Amino acid sequence: MEEKVFEPVILFEDNHLLVVVKPHNIPVMEDSSKDLDFLTMLKNYIKNRDNKPGNVYLGLVHRLDRPTGGVMVFAKTSKAASRLSTQLKNHELKKNYLAVVLGEMKRPKERITHFLVKDEKTNTVKIATRSEMGAKEAILSYELIAQKQNMSLLDVELETGRSHQIRVQLGLGLGNVLYGDYKYGDKLHGGNLALFSYKLKLVHPISKKILTFVAYPDFEKLPWKLFSQDIVKLIESNK
């Protein structure tokens, strides 16, 4: 049987940046599972495509949790990596997510802040007090886009980039667990976690142009297919 060749979904590429869509359930970088990670897959792809000798440089600027898919930017030079990291630190690199949560939202629009602590042994995150050891501030804003079948589609913008942040702030903080998030309380729905990084906005590290990239989740799968028209309308209105 012929081995399937990895072909990334590339949204943009030049000498400085590579913007791609990460599939669900692939780790961004090597983890304890030792499964092939997205960063290594991309390096191998570029090496083979361009017949490059030696190692390929690809700088990891930000991350997505393993179950989360969507738009990511990688740096192709150390200068680009440094400048993008500065943008991330200064909140100039903006990330928006589509999230489907269980239940109705108490407020249609809100900015929420929590302090989170991660347990590395169990790979889980909990809400903590500001003074608790290891606590890090987590801030996000969400806006309700649509509600169907006791589920809510949200447009979420991160101000900080904590591990499991959206899942914990919405699920444990507000009581609206993400569809498919078994780890934080959804025991009914299997399959992919309904969290997708659909929009990424940044300043090109060299040209200084403002660039916005968008991608759509898989409308063949639940719960995305229920909200497909709402998602298309949202993304088209942002272009």
PDB file of C-alpha atoms in Angstrom:
ATOM      1  CA  MET A   1       0.000   0.000   0.000  1.00  0.00           C
ATOM      2  CA  GLU A   2       1.409   3.376  -1.029  1.00  0.00           C
ATOM      3  CA  GLU A   3       2.257   5.658   1.877  1.00  0.00           C
ATOM      4  CA  LYS A   4       0.219   8.873   1.975  1.00  0.00           C
ATOM      5  CA  VAL A   5       2.378  11.932   1.381  1.00  0.00           C
ATOM      6  CA  PHE A   6       1.862  14.827   3.805  1.00  0.00           C
ATOM      7  CA  GLU A   7       0.596  17.921   1.969  1.00  0.00           C
ATOM      8  CA  PRO A   8       0.011  20.880   4.292  1.00  0.00           C
ATOM      9  CA  VAL A   9      -2.724  23.429   3.627  1.00  0.00           C
ATOM     10  CA  ILE A  10      -0.615  26.528   2.965  1.00  0.00           C
ATOM     11  CA  LEU A  11      -2.372  29.902   3.183  1.00  0.00           C
ATOM     12  CA  PHE A  12       0.725  32.044   2.625  1.00  0.00           C
ATOM     13  CA  GLU A  13       4.445  31.582   2.151  1.00  0.00           C
ATOM     14  CA  ASP A  14       7.383  33.822   1.338  1.00  0.00           C
ATOM     15  CA  ASN A  15      11.032  33.950   2.400  1.00  0.00           C
ATOM     16  CA  HIS A  16      10.080  34.944   5.952  1.00  0.00           C
ATOM     17  CA  LEU A  17       6.751  33.339   6.863  1.00  0.00           C
ATOM     18  CA  LEU A  18       4.832  30.109   6.469  1.00  0.00           C
ATOM     19  CA  VAL A  19       1.118  30.282   7.318  1.00  0.00           C
ATOM     20  CA  VAL A  20      -0.643  26.914   7.396  1.00  0.00           C
ATOM     21  CA  VAL A  21      -3.714  25.130   8.752  1.00  0.00           C
ATOM     22  CA  LYS A  22      -2.932  22.630  11.505  1.00  0.00           C
ATOM     23  CA  PRO A  23      -5.145  19.534  11.481  1.00  0.00           C
ATOM     24  CA  HIS A  24      -6.934  18.447  14.642  1.00  0.00           C
ATOM     25  CA  ASN A  25      -5.293  15.890  16.948  1.00  0.00           C
ATOM     26  CA  ILE A  26      -1.691  16.428  15.873  1.00  0.00           C
ATOM     27  CA  PRO A  27       0.778  17.831  18.435  1.00  0.00           C
ATOM     28  CA  VAL A  28       2.479  21.062  17.355  1.00  0.00           C
ATOM     29  CA  MET A  29       5.808  19.859  18.732  1.00  0.00           C
ATOM     30  CA  GLU A  30       7.090  16.607  20.174  1.00  0.00           C
ATOM     31  CA  ASP A  31       5.277  15.518  23.325  1.00  0.00           C
ATOM     32  CA  SER A  32       5.251  12.480  25.609  1.00  0.00           C
ATOM     33  CA  SER A  33       3.245  10.473  23.063  1.00  0.00           C
ATOM     34  CA  LYS A  34       6.219  10.555  20.672  1.00  0.00           C
ATOM     35  CA  ASP A  35       3.728  10.854  17.784  1.00  0.00           C
ATOM     36  CA  LEU A  36       5.006  12.657  14.717  1.00  0.00           C
ATOM     37  CA  ASP A  37       4.494  16.374  15.379  1.00  0.00           C
ATOM     38  CA  PHE A  38       3.360  19.156  13.045  1.00  0.00           C
ATOM     39  CA  LEU A  39       6.621  21.128  13.231  1.00  0.00           C
ATOM     40  CA  THR A  40       8.671  18.093  12.160  1.00  0.00           C
ATOM     41  CA  MET A  41       6.169  17.265   9.416  1.00  0.00           C
ATOM     42  CA  LEU A  42       6.479  20.789   8.001  1.00  0.00           C
ATOM     43  CA  LYS A  43      10.283  20.751   8.147  1.00  0.00           C
ATOM     44  CA  ASN A  44      10.382  17.420   6.318  1.00  0.00           C
ATOM     45  CA  TYR A  45       7.912  18.706   3.738  1.00  0.00           C
ATOM     46  CA  ILE A  46       9.987  21.821   2.980  1.00  0.00           C
ATOM     47  CA  LYS A  47      13.224  19.816   2.906  1.00  0.00           C
ATOM     48  CA  ASN A  48      11.805  17.390   0.329  1.00  0.00           C
ATOM     49  CA  ARG A  49       9.931  19.984  -1.699  1.00  0.00           C
ATOM     50  CA  ASP A  50      12.883  22.336  -2.044  1.00  0.00           C
ATOM     51  CA  ASN A  51      15.626  19.668  -2.067  1.00  0.00           C
ATOM     52  CA  LYS A  52      17.321  21.409   0.843  1.00  0.00           C
ATOM     53  CA  PRO A  53      20.536  19.935   2.256  1.00  0.00           C
ATOM     54  CA  GLY A  54      20.900  19.821   6.015  1.00  0.00           C
ATOM     55  CA  ASN A  55      18.327  20.960   8.537  1.00  0.00           C
ATOM     56  CA  VAL A  56      15.422  23.269   7.707  1.00  0.00           C
ATOM     57  CA  TYR A  57      14.887  26.263  10.006  1.00  0.00           C
ATOM     58  CA  LEU A  58      11.289  26.798  11.053  1.00  0.00           C
ATOM     59  CA  GLY A  59      10.620  28.905  14.125  1.00  0.00           C
ATOM     60  CA  LEU A  60       7.694  28.034  16.381  1.00  0.00           C
ATOM     61  CA  VAL A  61       6.068  31.352  17.343  1.00  0.00           C
ATOM     62  CA  HIS A  62       2.849  30.202  19.024  1.00  0.00           C
ATOM     63  CA  ARG A  63       1.081  26.934  19.756  1.00  0.00           C
ATOM     64  CA  LEU A  64      -2.257  25.195  19.469  1.00  0.00           C
ATOM     65  CA  ASP A  65      -3.306  22.415  21.816  1.00  0.00           C
ATOM     66  CA  ARG A  66      -3.158  18.972  20.220  1.00  0.00           C
ATOM     67  CA  PRO A  67      -6.963  18.601  19.803  1.00  0.00           C
ATOM     68  CA  THR A  68      -7.269  22.097  18.295  1.00  0.00           C
ATOM     69  CA  GLY A  69      -6.983  22.778  14.570  1.00  0.00           C
ATOM     70  CA  GLY A  70      -6.615  25.983  12.616  1.00  0.00           C
ATOM     71  CA  VAL A  71      -4.364  28.747  11.346  1.00  0.00           C
ATOM     72  CA  MET A  72      -0.752  28.924  12.522  1.00  0.00           C
ATOM     73  CA  VAL A  73       2.225  31.032  11.471  1.00  0.00           C
ATOM     74  CA  PHE A  74       5.807  29.751  11.493  1.00  0.00           C
ATOM     75  CA  ALA A  75       8.937  31.849  10.961  1.00  0.00           C
ATOM     76  CA  LYS A  76      11.392  30.874   8.226  1.00  0.00           C
ATOM     77  CA  THR A  77      14.207  33.060   9.600  1.00  0.00           C
ATOM     78  CA  SER A  78      15.434  33.854  13.103  1.00  0.00           C
ATOM     79  CA  LYS A  79      14.787  37.575  12.502  1.00  0.00           C
ATOM     80  CA  ALA A  80      11.153  36.873  11.602  1.00  0.00           C
ATOM     81  CA  ALA A  81      10.812  34.596  14.624  1.00  0.00           C
ATOM     82  CA  SER A  82      12.100  37.299  16.965  1.00  0.00           C
ATOM     83  CA  ARG A  83       9.818  39.993  15.562  1.00  0.00           C
ATOM     84  CA  LEU A  84       6.742  37.766  15.593  1.00  0.00           C
ATOM     85  CA  SER A  85       7.483  36.750  19.188  1.00  0.00           C
ATOM     86  CA  THR A  86       7.610  40.438  20.105  1.00  0.00           C
ATOM     87  CA  GLN A  87       4.234  40.970  18.412  1.00  0.00           C
ATOM     88  CA  LEU A  88       2.802  38.064  20.381  1.00  0.00           C
ATOM     89  CA  LYS A  89       4.152  39.471  23.639  1.00  0.00           C
ATOM     90  CA  ASN A  90       2.725  42.932  22.844  1.00  0.00           C
ATOM     91  CA  HIS A  91      -0.675  41.503  21.782  1.00  0.00           C
ATOM     92  CA  GLU A  92      -0.165  42.720  18.200  1.00  0.00           C
ATOM     93  CA  LEU A  93      -0.486  39.187  16.846  1.00  0.00           C
ATOM     94  CA  LYS A  94      -4.210  38.515  17.202  1.00  0.00           C
ATOM     95  CA  LYS A  95      -5.854  35.080  17.235  1.00  0.00           C
ATOM     96  CA  ASN A  96      -9.566  34.352  16.908  1.00  0.00           C
ATOM     97  CA  TYR A  97     -11.184  30.982  17.469  1.00  0.00           C
ATOM     98  CA  LEU A  98     -14.506  29.377  16.655  1.00  0.00           C
ATOM     99  CA  ALA A  99     -15.812  27.449  19.642  1.00  0.00           C
ATOM    100  CA  VAL A 100     -19.009  25.458  20.049  1.00  0.00           C
ATOM    101  CA  VAL A 101     -20.022  25.094  23.686  1.00  0.00           C
ATOM    102  CA  LEU A 102     -22.828  23.214  25.378  1.00  0.00           C
ATOM    103  CA  GLY A 103     -25.774  25.238  26.667  1.00  0.00           C
ATOM    104  CA  GLU A 104     -26.756  28.863  26.269  1.00  0.00           C
ATOM    105  CA  MET A 105     -24.532  31.771  27.220  1.00  0.00           C
ATOM    106  CA  LYS A 106     -25.643  34.002  30.083  1.00  0.00           C
ATOM    107  CA  ARG A 107     -24.223  37.013  28.254  1.00  0.00           C
ATOM    108  CA  PRO A 108     -23.965  37.463  24.475  1.00  0.00           C
ATOM    109  CA  LYS A 109     -20.615  39.234  24.749  1.00  0.00           C
ATOM    110  CA  GLU A 110     -18.042  39.320  27.536  1.00  0.00           C
ATOM    111  CA  ARG A 111     -14.390  39.785  28.466  1.00  0.00           C
ATOM    112  CA  ILE A 112     -13.358  37.338  31.167  1.00  0.00           C
ATOM    113  CA  THR A 113     -10.278  36.999  33.362  1.00  0.00           C
ATOM    114  CA  HIS A 114      -9.150  34.024  35.447  1.00  0.00           C
ATOM    115  CA  PHE A 115      -5.939  32.747  36.989  1.00  0.00           C
ATOM    116  CA  LEU A 116      -4.947  29.285  35.807  1.00  0.00           C
ATOM    117  CA  VAL A 117      -2.599  26.616  37.150  1.00  0.00           C
ATOM    118  CA  LYS A 118      -1.438  23.664  35.068  1.00  0.00           C
ATOM    119  CA  ASP A 119      -0.781  20.197  36.483  1.00  0.00           C
ATOM    120  CA  GLU A 120       1.984  18.831  34.269  1.00  0.00           C
ATOM    121  CA  LYS A 121       1.504  15.263  35.552  1.00  0.00           C
ATOM    122  CA  THR A 122      -2.138  15.028  34.475  1.00  0.00           C
ATOM    123  CA  ASN A 123      -1.937  17.634  31.677  1.00  0.00           C
ATOM    124  CA  THR A 124      -4.958  19.426  33.106  1.00  0.00           C
ATOM    125  CA  VAL A 125      -5.553  23.043  34.032  1.00  0.00           C
ATOM    126  CA  LYS A 126      -7.629  24.429  36.892  1.00  0.00           C
ATOM    127  CA  ILE A 127      -8.901  27.853  37.888  1.00  0.00           C
ATOM    128  CA  ALA A 128      -6.972  29.221  40.835  1.00  0.00           C
ATOM    129  CA  THR A 129      -6.519  32.333  42.923  1.00  0.00           C
ATOM    130  CA  ARG A 130      -4.048  35.033  41.975  1.00  0.00           C
ATOM    131  CA  SER A 131      -1.771  34.101  44.898  1.00  0.00           C
ATOM    132  CA  GLU A 132      -1.627  30.358  44.189  1.00  0.00           C
ATOM    133  CA  MET A 133       1.795  29.041  43.216  1.00  0.00           C
ATOM    134  CA  GLY A 134       2.210  28.875  39.444  1.00  0.00           C
ATOM    135  CA  ALA A 135      -0.968  30.850  38.729  1.00  0.00           C
ATOM    136  CA  LYS A 136      -0.958  32.766  35.438  1.00  0.00           C
ATOM    137  CA  GLU A 137      -3.456  35.390  34.333  1.00  0.00           C
ATOM    138  CA  ALA A 138      -5.696  34.345  31.430  1.00  0.00           C
ATOM    139  CA  ILE A 139      -7.862  36.817  29.499  1.00  0.00           C
ATOM    140  CA  LEU A 140     -10.215  36.277  26.582  1.00  0.00           C
ATOM    141  CA  SER A 141     -13.205  37.929  24.975  1.00  0.00           C
ATOM    142  CA  TYR A 142     -16.078  36.118  23.307  1.00  0.00           C
ATOM    143  CA  GLU A 143     -19.103  37.054  21.229  1.00  0.00           C
ATOM    144  CA  LEU A 144     -22.123  34.844  20.655  1.00  0.00           C
ATOM    145  CA  ILE A 145     -22.689  34.174  16.941  1.00  0.00           C
ATOM    146  CA  ALA A 146     -25.540  31.621  16.945  1.00  0.00           C
ATOM    147  CA  GLN A 147     -27.419  29.142  19.144  1.00  0.00           C
ATOM    148  CA  LYS A 148     -28.840  25.808  17.952  1.00  0.00           C
ATOM    149  CA  GLN A 149     -29.907  22.565  19.644  1.00  0.00           C
ATOM    150  CA  ASN A 150     -28.782  23.806  23.087  1.00  0.00           C
ATOM    151  CA  MET A 151     -25.337  24.665  21.740  1.00  0.00           C
ATOM    152  CA  SER A 152     -23.692  28.059  21.242  1.00  0.00           C
ATOM    153  CA  LEU A 153     -21.244  29.123  18.532  1.00  0.00           C
ATOM    154  CA  LEU A 154     -18.745  31.684  19.829  1.00  0.00           C
ATOM    155  CA  ASP A 155     -16.129  33.925  18.265  1.00  0.00           C
ATOM    156  CA  VAL A 156     -13.314  33.943  20.843  1.00  0.00           C
ATOM    157  CA  GLU A 157     -10.332  36.305  20.873  1.00  0.00           C
ATOM    158  CA  LEU A 158      -7.380  35.474  23.093  1.00  0.00           C
ATOM    159  CA  GLU A 159      -5.437  38.185  24.874  1.00  0.00           C
ATOM    160  CA  THR A 160      -3.148  35.659  26.563  1.00  0.00           C
ATOM    161  CA  GLY A 161      -1.998  32.251  25.377  1.00  0.00           C
ATOM    162  CA  ARG A 162      -2.309  29.825  28.291  1.00  0.00           C
ATOM    163  CA  SER A 163      -2.510  26.060  27.971  1.00  0.00           C
ATOM    164  CA  HIS A 164      -6.130  24.862  27.585  1.00  0.00           C
ATOM    165  CA  GLN A 165      -7.196  28.470  28.198  1.00  0.00           C
ATOM    166  CA  ILE A 166     -10.417  28.620  26.160  1.00  0.00           C
ATOM    167  CA  ARG A 167     -11.498  25.162  27.284  1.00  0.00           C
ATOM    168  CA  VAL A 168     -11.000  25.956  30.975  1.00  0.00           C
ATOM    169  CA  GLN A 169     -12.265  29.553  31.051  1.00  0.00           C
ATOM    170  CA  LEU A 170     -15.464  28.690  29.194  1.00  0.00           C
ATOM    171  CA  GLY A 171     -15.950  25.191  30.597  1.00  0.00           C
ATOM    172  CA  LEU A 172     -14.880  25.513  34.220  1.00  0.00           C
ATOM    173  CA  GLY A 173     -15.189  29.271  34.556  1.00  0.00           C
ATOM    174  CA  LEU A 174     -18.569  29.853  32.896  1.00  0.00           C
ATOM    175  CA  GLY A 175     -20.023  26.351  32.936  1.00  0.00           C
ATOM    176  CA  ASN A 176     -20.196  26.096  29.126  1.00  0.00           C
ATOM    177  CA  VAL A 177     -18.056  23.064  28.259  1.00  0.00           C
ATOM    178  CA  LEU A 178     -16.759  22.807  24.709  1.00  0.00           C
ATOM    179  CA  TYR A 179     -18.433  20.224  22.507  1.00  0.00           C
ATOM    180  CA  GLY A 180     -16.307  17.079  22.452  1.00  0.00           C
ATOM    181  CA  ASP A 181     -14.109  18.131  25.392  1.00  0.00           C
ATOM    182  CA  TYR A 182     -14.109  14.898  27.401  1.00  0.00           C
ATOM    183  CA  LYS A 183     -11.268  16.094  29.619  1.00  0.00           C
ATOM    184  CA  TYR A 184     -13.250  19.033  30.982  1.00  0.00           C
ATOM    185  CA  GLY A 185     -16.736  17.591  31.217  1.00  0.00           C
ATOM    186  CA  ASP A 186     -18.382  16.601  27.918  1.00  0.00           C
ATOM    187  CA  LYS A 187     -18.894  12.860  28.321  1.00  0.00           C
ATOM    188  CA  LEU A 188     -21.587  12.611  25.620  1.00  0.00           C
ATOM    189  CA  HIS A 189     -19.947  13.662  22.354  1.00  0.00           C
ATOM    190  CA  GLY A 190     -16.964  11.839  20.900  1.00  0.00           C
ATOM    191  CA  GLY A 191     -14.799  12.961  18.012  1.00  0.00           C
ATOM    192  CA  ASN A 192     -12.993  16.226  17.512  1.00  0.00           C
ATOM    193  CA  LEU A 193     -12.935  19.050  20.014  1.00  0.00           C
ATOM    194  CA  ALA A 194     -15.065  21.906  18.635  1.00  0.00           C
ATOM    195  CA  LEU A 195     -12.317  24.512  18.801  1.00  0.00           C
ATOM    196  CA  PHE A 196     -10.736  25.964  15.663  1.00  0.00           C
ATOM    197  CA  SER A 197      -8.322  28.856  15.163  1.00  0.00           C
ATOM    198  CA  TYR A 198     -10.065  30.494  12.219  1.00  0.00           C
ATOM    199  CA  LYS A 199      -8.358  33.902  12.029  1.00  0.00           C
ATOM    200  CA  LEU A 200      -4.817  35.164  12.522  1.00  0.00           C
ATOM    201  CA  LYS A 201      -3.812  38.803  12.159  1.00  0.00           C
ATOM    202  CA  LEU A 202      -0.208  39.989  12.220  1.00  0.00           C
ATOM    203  CA  VAL A 203       2.255  42.566  10.942  1.00  0.00           C
ATOM    204  CA  HIS A 204       4.675  41.167   8.365  1.00  0.00           C
ATOM    205  CA  PRO A 205       8.078  41.213  10.113  1.00  0.00           C
ATOM    206  CA  ILE A 206       9.853  42.716   7.096  1.00  0.00           C
ATOM    207  CA  SER A 207       7.361  44.583   4.888  1.00  0.00           C
ATOM    208  CA  LYS A 208       5.315  45.801   7.924  1.00  0.00           C
ATOM    209  CA  LYS A 209       2.074  45.137   6.037  1.00  0.00           C
ATOM    210  CA  ILE A 210      -0.908  44.046   8.131  1.00  0.00           C
ATOM    211  CA  LEU A 211      -1.887  40.521   7.077  1.00  0.00           C
ATOM    212  CA  THR A 212      -5.038  38.613   7.971  1.00  0.00           C
ATOM    213  CA  PHE A 213      -5.504  34.899   7.313  1.00  0.00           C
ATOM    214  CA  VAL A 214      -8.689  32.874   7.696  1.00  0.00           C
ATOM    215  CA  ALA A 215      -9.668  29.206   7.365  1.00  0.00           C
ATOM    216  CA  TYR A 216     -12.850  27.166   7.743  1.00  0.00           C
ATOM    217  CA  PRO A 217     -13.393  24.118   9.962  1.00  0.00           C
ATOM    218  CA  ASP A 218     -14.587  20.836   8.440  1.00  0.00           C
ATOM    219  CA  PHE A 219     -18.276  21.345   7.692  1.00  0.00           C
ATOM    220  CA  GLU A 220     -18.702  17.600   7.146  1.00  0.00           C
ATOM    221  CA  LYS A 221     -18.318  17.003  10.873  1.00  0.00           C
ATOM    222  CA  LEU A 222     -20.516  17.780  13.840  1.00  0.00           C
ATOM    223  CA  PRO A 223     -21.035  20.265  15.316  1.00  0.00           C
ATOM    224  CA  TRP A 224     -19.576  22.490  12.590  1.00  0.00           C
ATOM    225  CA  LYS A 225     -22.114  21.368   9.978  1.00  0.00           C
ATOM    226  CA  LEU A 226     -24.955  22.759  12.134  1.00  0.00           C
ATOM    227  CA  PHE A 227     -23.366  26.203  12.104  1.00  0.00           C
ATOM    228  CA  SER A 228     -21.850  26.242   8.603  1.00  0.00           C
ATOM    229  CA  GLN A 229     -23.934  29.157   7.296  1.00  0.00           C
ATOM    230  CA  ASP A 230     -23.268  31.205  10.440  1.00  0.00           C
ATOM    231  CA  ILE A 231     -19.520  30.574  10.166  1.00  0.00           C
ATOM    232  CA  VAL A 232     -19.365  31.475   6.475  1.00  0.00           C
ATOM    233  CA  LYS A 233     -21.284  34.693   7.175  1.00  0.00           C
ATOM    234  CA  LEU A 234     -18.941  35.566  10.062  1.00  0.00           C
ATOM    235  CA  ILE A 235     -15.746  34.963   8.104  1.00  0.00           C
ATOM    236  CA  GLU A 236     -16.966  36.714   4.962  1.00  0.00           C
ATOM    237  CA  SER A 237     -17.928  39.777   7.020  1.00  0.00           C
ATOM    238  CA  ASN A 238     -14.376  39.898   8.438  1.00  0.00           C
ATOM    239  CA  LYS A 239     -12.625  39.932   5.076  1.00  0.00           C
TER     240      LYS A 239
END
